[in-house]
mmCIF file of C-alpha atoms and ligand atoms in Angstrom:
data_model
loop_
_atom_site.group_PDB
_atom_site.id
_atom_site.type_symbol
_atom_site.label_atom_id
_atom_site.label_comp_id
_atom_site.label_asym_id
_atom_site.label_seq_id
_atom_site.Cartn_x
_atom_site.Cartn_y
_atom_site.Cartn_z
ATOM 1 C CA MET A 1 144.637 88.619 52.042
ATOM 2 C CA SER A 2 143.251 90.211 48.887
ATOM 3 C CA GLY A 3 145.050 90.315 45.559
ATOM 4 C CA ALA A 4 145.941 93.972 46.161
ATOM 5 C CA GLU A 5 147.325 93.218 49.637
ATOM 6 C CA SER A 6 149.469 90.453 48.148
ATOM 7 C CA VAL A 7 151.265 92.815 45.745
ATOM 8 C CA ASN A 8 154.885 92.696 46.838
ATOM 9 C CA GLN A 9 156.503 96.104 46.346
ATOM 10 C CA GLN A 10 160.023 94.862 47.023
ATOM 11 C CA ARG A 11 159.714 91.931 44.608
ATOM 12 C CA LEU A 12 158.325 94.223 41.900
ATOM 13 C CA TRP A 13 161.114 96.771 42.404
ATOM 14 C CA GLN A 14 163.802 94.058 42.388
ATOM 15 C CA ARG A 15 162.431 92.677 39.142
ATOM 16 C CA HIS A 16 162.825 96.121 37.539
ATOM 17 C CA ALA A 17 166.426 96.172 38.746
ATOM 18 C CA ASP A 18 167.054 92.664 37.400
ATOM 19 C CA MET A 19 165.575 93.536 34.003
ATOM 20 C CA ALA A 20 167.512 96.823 33.882
ATOM 21 C CA LYS A 21 170.748 94.822 33.818
ATOM 22 C CA LEU A 22 169.735 93.379 30.440
ATOM 23 C CA GLY A 23 170.951 96.037 28.040
ATOM 24 C CA GLY A 24 171.846 98.339 30.922
ATOM 25 C CA THR A 25 173.584 101.617 29.976
ATOM 26 C CA PRO A 26 176.124 103.603 32.011
ATOM 27 C CA LYS A 27 173.561 106.335 32.750
ATOM 28 C CA GLY A 28 171.201 103.812 34.359
ATOM 29 C CA GLY A 29 168.864 103.285 31.422
ATOM 30 C CA VAL A 30 168.591 100.468 28.920
ATOM 31 C CA ASN A 31 169.315 99.770 25.281
ATOM 32 C CA ARG A 32 167.161 96.708 24.686
ATOM 33 C CA GLN A 33 165.871 97.174 21.180
ATOM 34 C CA ALA A 34 163.334 94.820 19.673
ATOM 35 C CA LEU A 35 164.556 91.328 18.798
ATOM 36 C CA SER A 36 168.104 92.033 19.962
ATOM 37 C CA PRO A 37 170.116 89.668 22.203
ATOM 38 C CA GLU A 38 169.082 91.901 25.146
ATOM 39 C CA ASP A 39 165.403 91.445 24.247
ATOM 40 C CA ALA A 40 165.992 87.672 24.141
ATOM 41 C CA ALA A 41 167.614 87.845 27.585
ATOM 42 C CA ALA A 42 164.572 89.670 29.005
ATOM 43 C CA ARG A 43 162.289 87.013 27.512
ATOM 44 C CA ASN A 44 164.358 84.279 29.142
ATOM 45 C CA GLN A 45 164.209 86.108 32.469
ATOM 46 C CA LEU A 46 160.412 86.462 32.348
ATOM 47 C CA MET A 47 160.020 82.800 31.372
ATOM 48 C CA ALA A 48 162.317 81.711 34.219
ATOM 49 C CA TRP A 49 160.132 83.590 36.731
ATOM 50 C CA ALA A 50 156.985 82.083 35.173
ATOM 51 C CA LYS A 51 158.455 78.596 35.458
ATOM 52 C CA VAL A 52 159.040 79.010 39.200
ATOM 53 C CA ARG A 53 155.306 79.738 39.611
ATOM 54 C CA GLY A 54 154.220 76.954 37.267
ATOM 55 C CA PHE A 55 152.521 79.383 34.845
ATOM 56 C CA GLU A 56 152.167 78.273 31.227
ATOM 57 C CA VAL A 57 154.146 80.330 28.660
ATOM 58 C CA PHE A 58 153.812 80.463 24.886
ATOM 59 C CA THR A 59 154.608 82.715 21.918
ATOM 60 C CA ASP A 60 152.818 83.438 18.677
ATOM 61 C CA ALA A 61 154.091 83.927 15.138
ATOM 62 C CA ILE A 62 155.256 87.543 15.727
ATOM 63 C CA GLY A 63 156.967 86.601 18.985
ATOM 64 C CA ASN A 64 154.464 88.068 21.451
ATOM 65 C CA LEU A 65 155.180 86.258 24.721
ATOM 66 C CA PHE A 66 152.251 85.181 26.928
ATOM 67 C CA VAL A 67 152.238 83.939 30.541
ATOM 68 C CA ARG A 68 148.992 82.275 31.602
ATOM 69 C CA ARG A 69 147.447 81.643 35.003
ATOM 70 C CA ALA A 70 144.611 79.171 34.551
ATOM 71 C CA GLY A 71 140.995 79.959 35.425
ATOM 72 C CA SER A 72 138.266 77.555 36.507
ATOM 73 C CA ASP A 73 136.300 77.867 33.249
ATOM 74 C CA THR A 74 138.530 76.138 30.705
ATOM 75 C CA ALA A 75 136.491 77.472 27.780
ATOM 76 C CA ALA A 76 136.597 81.145 28.884
ATOM 77 C CA ALA A 77 138.579 83.772 27.008
ATOM 78 C CA PRO A 78 141.413 85.315 29.074
ATOM 79 C CA VAL A 79 141.670 88.678 30.776
ATOM 80 C CA VAL A 80 145.018 90.015 29.588
ATOM 81 C CA SER A 81 147.473 92.637 30.843
ATOM 82 C CA GLY A 82 150.940 93.613 29.699
ATOM 83 C CA SER A 83 153.062 95.977 27.657
ATOM 84 C CA HIS A 84 156.512 95.697 26.053
ATOM 85 C CA MET A 85 160.076 94.803 27.049
ATOM 86 C CA ASP A 86 161.865 96.417 24.091
ATOM 87 C CA SER A 87 163.294 99.899 24.616
ATOM 88 C CA GLN A 88 164.447 102.975 22.797
ATOM 89 C CA PRO A 89 168.190 102.984 21.949
ATOM 90 C CA THR A 90 168.670 105.290 24.952
ATOM 91 C CA GLY A 91 165.609 104.184 26.868
ATOM 92 C CA GLY A 92 164.587 104.057 30.503
ATOM 93 C CA ARG A 93 164.034 101.038 32.696
ATOM 94 C CA PHE A 94 160.274 101.543 33.175
ATOM 95 C CA ASP A 95 158.800 102.371 29.748
ATOM 96 C CA GLY A 96 156.993 99.167 28.814
ATOM 97 C CA MET A 97 158.796 96.961 31.290
ATOM 98 C CA TYR A 98 156.600 98.272 34.114
ATOM 99 C CA GLY A 99 153.454 97.082 32.340
ATOM 100 C CA VAL A 100 154.888 93.598 31.845
ATOM 101 C CA LEU A 101 156.207 93.305 35.395
ATOM 102 C CA ALA A 102 153.011 94.758 36.917
ATOM 103 C CA ALA A 103 150.988 92.167 34.983
ATOM 104 C CA PHE A 104 153.313 89.394 36.135
ATOM 105 C CA GLU A 105 153.172 90.696 39.716
ATOM 106 C CA ALA A 106 149.369 90.646 39.444
ATOM 107 C CA LEU A 107 149.475 86.968 38.479
ATOM 108 C CA GLU A 108 151.772 86.236 41.407
ATOM 109 C CA ALA A 109 149.658 88.282 43.825
ATOM 110 C CA LEU A 110 146.531 86.359 42.803
ATOM 111 C CA GLU A 111 148.503 83.165 43.339
ATOM 112 C CA ASP A 112 149.852 84.278 46.732
ATOM 113 C CA ALA A 113 146.387 85.416 47.817
ATOM 114 C CA GLY A 114 144.894 82.107 46.714
ATOM 115 C CA VAL A 115 142.366 83.960 44.577
ATOM 116 C CA ALA A 116 140.708 81.704 42.018
ATOM 117 C CA THR A 117 139.342 83.303 38.861
ATOM 118 C CA LYS A 118 136.747 82.016 36.446
ATOM 119 C CA ARG A 119 138.622 83.309 33.405
ATOM 120 C CA PRO A 120 142.343 82.777 32.890
ATOM 121 C CA VAL A 121 144.499 85.855 33.549
ATOM 122 C CA MET A 122 147.475 86.418 31.264
ATOM 123 C CA ALA A 123 150.523 88.652 31.219
ATOM 124 C CA VAL A 124 151.884 89.561 27.781
ATOM 125 C CA ALA A 125 155.063 91.133 26.443
ATOM 126 C CA TRP A 126 154.189 92.472 22.982
ATOM 127 C CA THR A 127 156.961 92.406 20.354
ATOM 128 C CA ASN A 128 158.517 95.670 19.109
ATOM 129 C CA GLU A 129 156.387 98.377 20.648
ATOM 130 C CA GLU A 130 159.004 101.103 20.295
ATOM 131 C CA GLY A 131 159.488 100.857 16.549
ATOM 132 C CA SER A 132 162.916 102.442 16.776
ATOM 133 C CA ARG A 133 164.771 99.499 15.260
ATOM 134 C CA PHE A 134 162.016 98.021 13.077
ATOM 135 C CA GLN A 135 159.127 100.161 11.824
ATOM 136 C CA PRO A 136 156.258 100.337 12.514
ATOM 137 C CA GLY A 137 156.015 100.404 16.303
ATOM 138 C CA ALA A 138 153.393 98.610 18.412
ATOM 139 C CA MET A 139 153.929 95.876 15.872
ATOM 140 C CA GLY A 140 153.211 92.760 17.924
ATOM 141 C CA SER A 141 149.898 94.057 19.214
ATOM 142 C CA ALA A 142 148.944 95.397 15.767
ATOM 143 C CA VAL A 143 149.601 92.031 14.130
ATOM 144 C CA PHE A 144 147.689 90.330 16.965
ATOM 145 C CA ALA A 145 144.755 92.669 16.309
ATOM 146 C CA GLY A 146 144.902 92.122 12.541
ATOM 147 C CA HIS A 147 145.830 95.768 11.884
ATOM 148 C CA TYR A 148 149.096 94.783 10.137
ATOM 149 C CA LYS A 149 149.742 91.616 8.125
ATOM 150 C CA LEU A 150 152.238 89.186 9.638
ATOM 151 C CA ASP A 151 153.971 88.524 6.305
ATOM 152 C CA ASP A 152 154.486 92.243 5.652
ATOM 153 C CA MET A 153 156.046 92.680 9.094
ATOM 154 C CA LEU A 154 158.391 89.708 8.672
ATOM 155 C CA GLN A 155 159.808 91.470 5.595
ATOM 156 C CA GLN A 156 160.615 94.728 7.440
ATOM 157 C CA LYS A 157 164.285 95.606 7.698
ATOM 158 C CA ASP A 158 166.125 97.505 10.403
ATOM 159 C CA TRP A 159 168.443 100.433 9.599
ATOM 160 C CA LYS A 160 171.307 97.997 8.990
ATOM 161 C CA GLY A 161 169.271 95.890 6.562
ATOM 162 C CA VAL A 162 168.574 92.973 8.930
ATOM 163 C CA LEU A 163 165.261 91.276 8.116
ATOM 164 C CA LEU A 164 162.793 91.157 10.997
ATOM 165 C CA LYS A 165 162.087 87.525 10.101
ATOM 166 C CA ASP A 166 165.737 86.644 10.766
ATOM 167 C CA ALA A 167 165.969 88.688 13.972
ATOM 168 C CA LEU A 168 162.766 87.056 15.239
ATOM 169 C CA ALA A 169 164.031 83.551 14.427
ATOM 170 C CA GLU A 170 167.281 84.265 16.251
ATOM 171 C CA THR A 171 165.430 85.694 19.260
ATOM 172 C CA LEU A 172 163.126 82.691 19.503
ATOM 173 C CA GLN A 173 166.108 80.381 19.193
ATOM 174 C CA THR A 174 167.865 82.149 22.073
ATOM 175 C CA ALA A 175 164.643 82.436 24.099
ATOM 176 C CA PRO A 176 162.635 79.394 23.072
ATOM 177 C CA ALA A 177 159.004 79.098 24.176
ATOM 178 C CA PRO A 178 156.217 76.766 23.095
ATOM 179 C CA ALA A 179 154.821 78.326 19.905
ATOM 180 C CA ARG A 180 151.162 78.684 19.008
ATOM 181 C CA PRO A 181 150.655 78.926 15.248
ATOM 182 C CA GLY A 182 149.450 82.217 13.763
ATOM 183 C CA THR A 183 148.543 85.282 15.793
ATOM 184 C CA GLY A 184 145.438 86.470 17.555
ATOM 185 C CA PHE A 185 142.928 84.714 19.759
ATOM 186 C CA ALA A 186 139.780 85.762 21.583
ATOM 187 C CA LEU A 187 140.376 88.083 24.534
ATOM 188 C CA ASP A 188 137.827 88.863 27.210
ATOM 189 C CA SER A 189 139.383 92.219 28.091
ATOM 190 C CA TYR A 190 142.748 94.014 28.279
ATOM 191 C CA VAL A 191 144.263 96.417 30.818
ATOM 192 C CA GLU A 192 147.758 97.913 30.402
ATOM 193 C CA ALA A 193 149.767 99.580 33.150
ATOM 194 C CA HIS A 194 152.428 102.130 32.128
ATOM 195 C CA ILE A 195 154.360 105.054 33.508
ATOM 196 C CA GLU A 196 152.714 108.290 32.391
ATOM 197 C CA GLN A 197 155.735 109.560 30.404
ATOM 198 C CA GLY A 198 154.536 113.098 31.040
ATOM 199 C CA PRO A 199 154.403 115.435 34.067
ATOM 200 C CA ARG A 200 150.691 115.725 34.890
ATOM 201 C CA LEU A 201 150.326 113.155 37.678
ATOM 202 C CA GLU A 202 153.418 114.433 39.465
ATOM 203 C CA ASN A 203 152.361 118.073 39.087
ATOM 204 C CA GLU A 204 148.859 117.362 40.345
ATOM 205 C CA ARG A 205 150.065 115.009 43.099
ATOM 206 C CA LYS A 206 148.052 112.041 41.916
ATOM 207 C CA THR A 207 149.178 108.433 42.110
ATOM 208 C CA ILE A 208 146.912 106.909 39.481
ATOM 209 C CA GLY A 209 146.033 108.119 36.000
ATOM 210 C CA VAL A 210 142.738 106.673 34.805
ATOM 211 C CA VAL A 211 143.441 106.650 31.076
ATOM 212 C CA THR A 212 140.457 107.528 28.920
ATOM 213 C CA ALA A 213 141.962 107.710 25.404
ATOM 214 C CA ILE A 214 145.122 107.725 23.269
ATOM 215 C CA GLN A 215 145.714 110.415 20.666
ATOM 216 C CA GLY A 216 146.092 109.438 17.007
ATOM 217 C CA SER A 217 149.556 109.027 15.541
ATOM 218 C CA ARG A 218 151.140 108.792 12.140
ATOM 219 C CA ARG A 219 154.714 108.146 11.102
ATOM 220 C CA TYR A 220 156.379 108.884 7.810
ATOM 221 C CA ILE A 221 159.691 108.375 6.063
ATOM 222 C CA VAL A 222 160.875 111.161 3.758
ATOM 223 C CA THR A 223 163.452 110.146 1.148
ATOM 224 C CA ILE A 224 165.387 112.730 -0.869
ATOM 225 C CA ASP A 225 167.653 111.757 -3.737
ATOM 226 C CA GLY A 226 170.465 114.154 -4.540
ATOM 227 C CA GLU A 227 173.680 113.696 -6.459
ATOM 228 C CA GLU A 228 177.049 113.048 -4.853
ATOM 229 C CA ALA A 229 179.650 115.598 -5.875
ATOM 230 C CA HIS A 230 183.000 117.032 -4.780
ATOM 231 C CA ALA A 231 182.558 119.514 -1.913
ATOM 232 C CA GLY A 232 185.550 121.598 -2.999
ATOM 233 C CA THR A 233 184.865 121.981 -6.680
ATOM 234 C CA THR A 234 181.149 121.802 -7.379
ATOM 235 C CA PRO A 235 179.438 125.231 -7.595
ATOM 236 C CA ARG A 236 176.256 125.633 -5.524
ATOM 237 C CA ALA A 237 174.175 126.117 -8.666
ATOM 238 C CA ALA A 238 175.330 122.779 -10.064
ATOM 239 C CA ARG A 239 174.561 120.775 -6.935
ATOM 240 C CA LYS A 240 171.715 118.440 -6.153
ATOM 241 C CA ASP A 241 172.333 118.555 -2.419
ATOM 242 C CA ALA A 242 169.943 116.173 -0.658
ATOM 243 C CA TYR A 243 170.670 117.634 2.769
ATOM 244 C CA ALA A 244 170.002 121.208 1.639
ATOM 245 C CA ALA A 245 166.637 120.019 0.308
ATOM 246 C CA ALA A 246 165.961 118.232 3.608
ATOM 247 C CA THR A 247 166.595 121.407 5.605
ATOM 248 C CA ARG A 248 164.177 123.404 3.412
ATOM 249 C CA ILE A 249 161.519 120.713 3.794
ATOM 250 C CA ALA A 250 162.076 120.362 7.545
ATOM 251 C CA ALA A 251 161.968 124.124 8.174
ATOM 252 C CA ALA A 252 158.684 124.446 6.277
ATOM 253 C CA MET A 253 157.244 121.464 8.149
ATOM 254 C CA TYR A 254 158.115 122.812 11.602
ATOM 255 C CA GLU A 255 156.438 126.061 10.643
ATOM 256 C CA ALA A 256 153.315 124.392 9.232
ATOM 257 C CA THR A 257 152.847 122.167 12.267
ATOM 258 C CA THR A 258 153.076 124.898 14.878
ATOM 259 C CA ASP A 259 149.582 125.365 16.324
ATOM 260 C CA ALA A 260 148.306 128.062 18.656
ATOM 261 C CA ASP A 261 147.365 125.744 21.522
ATOM 262 C CA ASP A 262 150.461 123.501 21.186
ATOM 263 C CA THR A 263 148.433 120.335 20.719
ATOM 264 C CA LEU A 264 149.905 118.932 17.528
ATOM 265 C CA ARG A 265 153.074 116.913 18.144
ATOM 266 C CA PHE A 266 155.607 116.930 15.317
ATOM 267 C CA THR A 267 159.048 115.280 15.588
ATOM 268 C CA ILE A 268 161.880 114.601 13.196
ATOM 269 C CA GLY A 269 163.769 112.019 15.229
ATOM 270 C CA ARG A 270 166.128 110.357 12.785
ATOM 271 C CA VAL A 271 168.082 111.795 9.876
ATOM 272 C CA GLU A 272 170.395 109.685 7.739
ATOM 273 C CA VAL A 273 172.735 111.543 5.439
ATOM 274 C CA ALA A 274 174.600 109.500 2.819
ATOM 275 C CA PRO A 275 177.350 108.891 2.055
ATOM 276 C CA GLY A 276 178.136 110.744 5.296
ATOM 277 C CA SER A 277 181.459 112.198 4.255
ATOM 278 C CA PRO A 278 182.482 115.783 5.137
ATOM 279 C CA ASN A 279 183.760 116.521 1.650
ATOM 280 C CA THR A 280 181.076 114.897 -0.487
ATOM 281 C CA VAL A 281 177.798 116.685 -1.289
ATOM 282 C CA PRO A 282 175.075 114.433 0.220
ATOM 283 C CA GLY A 283 173.538 112.154 -2.388
ATOM 284 C CA LYS A 284 170.703 110.889 -0.229
ATOM 285 C CA VAL A 285 168.821 111.871 2.921
ATOM 286 C CA VAL A 286 166.224 109.779 4.695
ATOM 287 C CA PHE A 287 164.400 111.197 7.706
ATOM 288 C CA THR A 288 161.505 110.181 9.924
ATOM 289 C CA ILE A 289 158.443 112.155 10.982
ATOM 290 C CA ASP A 290 156.275 111.319 14.001
ATOM 291 C CA MET A 291 153.044 113.329 14.178
ATOM 292 C CA ARG A 292 150.244 113.073 16.748
ATOM 293 C CA HIS A 293 146.969 114.752 17.610
ATOM 294 C CA PRO A 294 143.753 113.746 19.399
ATOM 295 C CA ARG A 295 141.734 114.414 16.221
ATOM 296 C CA ASN A 296 142.022 112.390 13.050
ATOM 297 C CA ASP A 297 140.804 115.205 10.768
ATOM 298 C CA VAL A 298 143.649 117.424 12.003
ATOM 299 C CA LEU A 299 146.190 114.683 11.265
ATOM 300 C CA GLU A 300 144.626 114.189 7.852
ATOM 301 C CA ALA A 301 144.862 117.887 6.999
ATOM 302 C CA HIS A 302 148.484 118.085 8.129
ATOM 303 C CA GLU A 303 149.379 115.023 6.105
ATOM 304 C CA LYS A 304 148.218 116.846 2.976
ATOM 305 C CA THR A 305 150.337 119.843 3.979
ATOM 306 C CA LEU A 306 153.431 117.684 4.484
ATOM 307 C CA GLU A 307 152.945 116.121 1.061
ATOM 308 C CA ALA A 308 152.650 119.581 -0.501
ATOM 309 C CA ILE A 309 155.802 120.778 1.266
ATOM 310 C CA VAL A 310 157.839 117.823 0.010
ATOM 311 C CA ALA A 311 156.585 118.448 -3.518
ATOM 312 C CA ALA A 312 157.304 122.189 -3.340
ATOM 313 C CA LYS A 313 160.631 122.350 -1.533
ATOM 314 C CA ALA A 314 162.705 119.397 -2.761
ATOM 315 C CA ALA A 315 163.752 120.682 -6.202
ATOM 316 C CA PRO A 316 166.175 120.011 -7.800
ATOM 317 C CA CYS A 317 166.112 116.687 -5.886
ATOM 318 C CA PRO A 318 163.399 114.094 -6.406
ATOM 319 C CA ALA A 319 161.752 113.362 -3.047
ATOM 320 C CA GLY A 320 158.917 111.305 -1.637
ATOM 321 C CA ILE A 321 157.021 110.899 1.597
ATOM 322 C CA GLU A 322 155.825 107.448 2.669
ATOM 323 C CA ARG A 323 153.379 106.899 5.498
ATOM 324 C CA VAL A 324 154.472 103.912 7.589
ATOM 325 C CA THR A 325 152.000 104.141 10.462
ATOM 326 C CA ASN A 326 148.466 105.451 10.813
ATOM 327 C CA VAL A 327 146.743 104.735 14.104
ATOM 328 C CA ALA A 328 143.455 106.532 14.703
ATOM 329 C CA PRO A 329 142.722 108.060 18.103
ATOM 330 C CA THR A 330 141.516 105.441 20.601
ATOM 331 C CA ASP A 331 138.744 105.835 23.169
ATOM 332 C CA PHE A 332 138.906 103.256 25.926
ATOM 333 C CA ASP A 333 135.926 101.251 27.141
ATOM 334 C CA PRO A 334 133.744 103.203 29.613
ATOM 335 C CA LYS A 335 133.248 100.141 31.827
ATOM 336 C CA VAL A 336 136.980 99.451 32.107
ATOM 337 C CA ILE A 337 137.651 103.150 32.716
ATOM 338 C CA GLY A 338 135.026 103.117 35.465
ATOM 339 C CA LEU A 339 136.498 99.980 37.010
ATOM 340 C CA VAL A 340 140.004 101.477 37.133
ATOM 341 C CA ARG A 341 138.626 104.662 38.736
ATOM 342 C CA ASP A 342 136.524 102.714 41.284
ATOM 343 C CA LYS A 343 139.380 100.425 42.294
ATOM 344 C CA ALA A 344 141.813 103.331 42.680
ATOM 345 C CA GLN A 345 139.201 105.106 44.791
ATOM 346 C CA ALA A 346 138.528 102.005 46.915
ATOM 347 C CA LEU A 347 142.264 101.649 47.572
ATOM 348 C CA GLY A 348 142.374 105.280 48.699
ATOM 349 C CA LEU A 349 144.671 106.368 45.857
ATOM 350 C CA ALA A 350 144.522 109.929 44.546
ATOM 351 C CA ASN A 351 143.576 109.660 40.885
ATOM 352 C CA MET A 352 142.566 111.655 37.832
ATOM 353 C CA ASP A 353 141.167 110.921 34.391
ATOM 354 C CA MET A 354 143.563 111.713 31.572
ATOM 355 C CA PRO A 355 144.231 110.946 27.899
ATOM 356 C CA SER A 356 147.567 109.459 26.800
ATOM 357 C CA GLY A 357 149.941 111.452 24.633
ATOM 358 C CA ALA A 358 152.144 108.419 24.020
ATOM 359 C CA GLY A 359 151.126 105.413 21.965
ATOM 360 C CA HIS A 360 150.673 102.033 23.608
ATOM 361 C CA ASP A 361 149.864 98.489 22.584
ATOM 362 C CA ALA A 362 146.446 99.033 24.166
ATOM 363 C CA MET A 363 145.453 101.216 21.170
ATOM 364 C CA HIS A 364 145.435 98.155 18.908
ATOM 365 C CA ILE A 365 143.945 95.753 21.438
ATOM 366 C CA ALA A 366 141.101 98.224 22.088
ATOM 367 C CA ARG A 367 139.789 97.264 18.623
ATOM 368 C CA LEU A 368 139.332 93.679 19.876
ATOM 369 C CA CYS A 369 137.882 93.817 23.365
ATOM 370 C CA PRO A 370 137.014 96.150 26.268
ATOM 371 C CA THR A 371 140.311 97.870 27.064
ATOM 372 C CA GLY A 372 141.740 100.394 29.482
ATOM 373 C CA MET A 373 145.007 101.646 30.935
ATOM 374 C CA ILE A 374 146.467 102.637 34.293
ATOM 375 C CA PHE A 375 149.185 105.305 34.542
ATOM 376 C CA VAL A 376 151.560 105.934 37.426
ATOM 377 C CA PRO A 377 153.803 109.009 37.762
ATOM 378 C CA CYS A 378 157.384 109.167 36.553
ATOM 379 C CA GLU A 379 159.925 111.674 37.800
ATOM 380 C CA ARG A 380 159.510 115.091 36.116
ATOM 381 C CA GLY A 381 157.584 113.308 33.373
ATOM 382 C CA ILE A 382 160.840 112.308 31.705
ATOM 383 C CA SER A 383 160.737 109.258 29.411
ATOM 384 C CA HIS A 384 162.511 108.019 26.278
ATOM 385 C CA ASN A 385 165.592 108.946 28.265
ATOM 386 C CA GLU A 386 168.059 106.861 30.279
ATOM 387 C CA ILE A 387 167.339 108.862 33.432
ATOM 388 C CA GLU A 388 163.621 107.942 33.423
ATOM 389 C CA ASN A 389 162.617 107.183 37.022
ATOM 390 C CA ALA A 390 159.622 106.156 39.153
ATOM 391 C CA THR A 391 159.151 105.263 42.815
ATOM 392 C CA PRO A 392 158.668 101.711 44.130
ATOM 393 C CA GLN A 393 155.586 102.980 46.004
ATOM 394 C CA ASP A 394 153.870 104.343 42.897
ATOM 395 C CA LEU A 395 154.710 101.266 40.835
ATOM 396 C CA ALA A 396 153.221 99.049 43.547
ATOM 397 C CA ALA A 397 150.143 101.289 43.875
ATOM 398 C CA GLY A 398 149.435 100.979 40.150
ATOM 399 C CA THR A 399 149.873 97.228 40.401
ATOM 400 C CA ARG A 400 147.409 97.035 43.295
ATOM 401 C CA VAL A 401 144.815 98.795 41.155
ATOM 402 C CA LEU A 402 145.691 96.487 38.268
ATOM 403 C CA VAL A 403 145.268 93.260 40.231
ATOM 404 C CA GLU A 404 141.890 94.391 41.578
ATOM 405 C CA VAL A 405 140.709 95.340 38.088
ATOM 406 C CA LEU A 406 141.917 92.062 36.585
ATOM 407 C CA GLU A 407 140.269 90.025 39.322
ATOM 408 C CA ALA A 408 136.970 91.867 38.864
ATOM 409 C CA LEU A 409 137.078 91.331 35.086
ATOM 410 C CA ALA A 410 138.069 87.677 35.426
ATOM 411 C CA ASN A 411 135.266 86.888 37.872
ATOM 412 C CA ARG A 412 132.404 88.972 36.505
HETATM 413 C C1 GLV B 501 155.721 104.890 22.208
HETATM 414 O O1 GLV B 501 156.832 104.790 22.695
HETATM 415 C C2 GLV B 501 155.348 106.066 21.485
HETATM 416 O O2 GLV B 501 156.139 106.478 20.614
HETATM 417 O O3 GLV B 501 154.314 106.662 21.788
HETATM 418 MN MN1 MN B 502 155.940 102.208 26.257
HETATM 419 MN MN1 MN B 503 158.375 104.137 24.504
#
């Protein structure tokens, strides 16, 4: 049997169900935010499965978790595949987890098929891809790639003030794995499987998305300082209302980021109003901006506009805009793209080339080694939602492509 024929659809589907219990929500999704007890539980689960197969596991200094199937050339750099196990606060059971479980299934399929590879093949679960608890997102892969400094990341705080360093230490205590010092090592190549998180594959009745690129993304935090005052007594003219300033800024930003072809993505996803009392004029507002576009010059121009809007609309409140993430658009490696397309074709799977609207760990790893991605459809394109869904058949099909691609890379 080949690696692809050894992919076990039922085992892969069951593993998604098992993982979905860790942080499971009543609507069938998950709340498994980065470095939470639920994240630790998922790490323990993955390590338990790896132990059964005798695969080596280890973590690095940012908590990225690696599972390694040995190759025959002990000096060769590994072929790596994976994604993330952390979720949005109201996340689905496939975003990220599919890429980790597909990579692990690929290791098992190679094992079951008795396929030897020259290079080691590794599955990885990158730390904190979502960036909803700790900013910035895609953190583990970015630190691995040297895009962010480890020490800076360890000092990040979540919205409750918990230091990432402490949350990481607690996670690694609950889910202990042999630790390799530092972060980053030589990779031969990297391939990430993921649900599409958009509707194109489903609409066009394709099973496999051959991912060619990821659009650029930037995130910001806008902070507005007002002055707390009594809601019943303070005249409008005497107020420094931080929320009123935020609404002026936000309205101008929505307007400025509306483009004719609906390509620019602009989202205000979190707004914190303090002190959060109905009868106190807000003294402080902090809100997030997520902005994406395939072209860096467009993002650059809009960043200038956002800065100008904050400066123009905040008065009488002092306000500032801080950029917390800037990831340039990513083009994947033509050879890996070609390999994904060829393997999908050889397996008789309907496929199409497409760019990714969502960010993925692959965008950082692409700076290190030849990289590509494989998408599979998700129901109605819905993601970052508890009702996110995908079929066992499509998940297995993507994994069959993945195992063939990994084997080809590991034996070339
Ligand atoms: C990843 O979840 C992203 O925000 O693109
Ligand atoms: Mn994801
Ligand atoms: Mn996500």
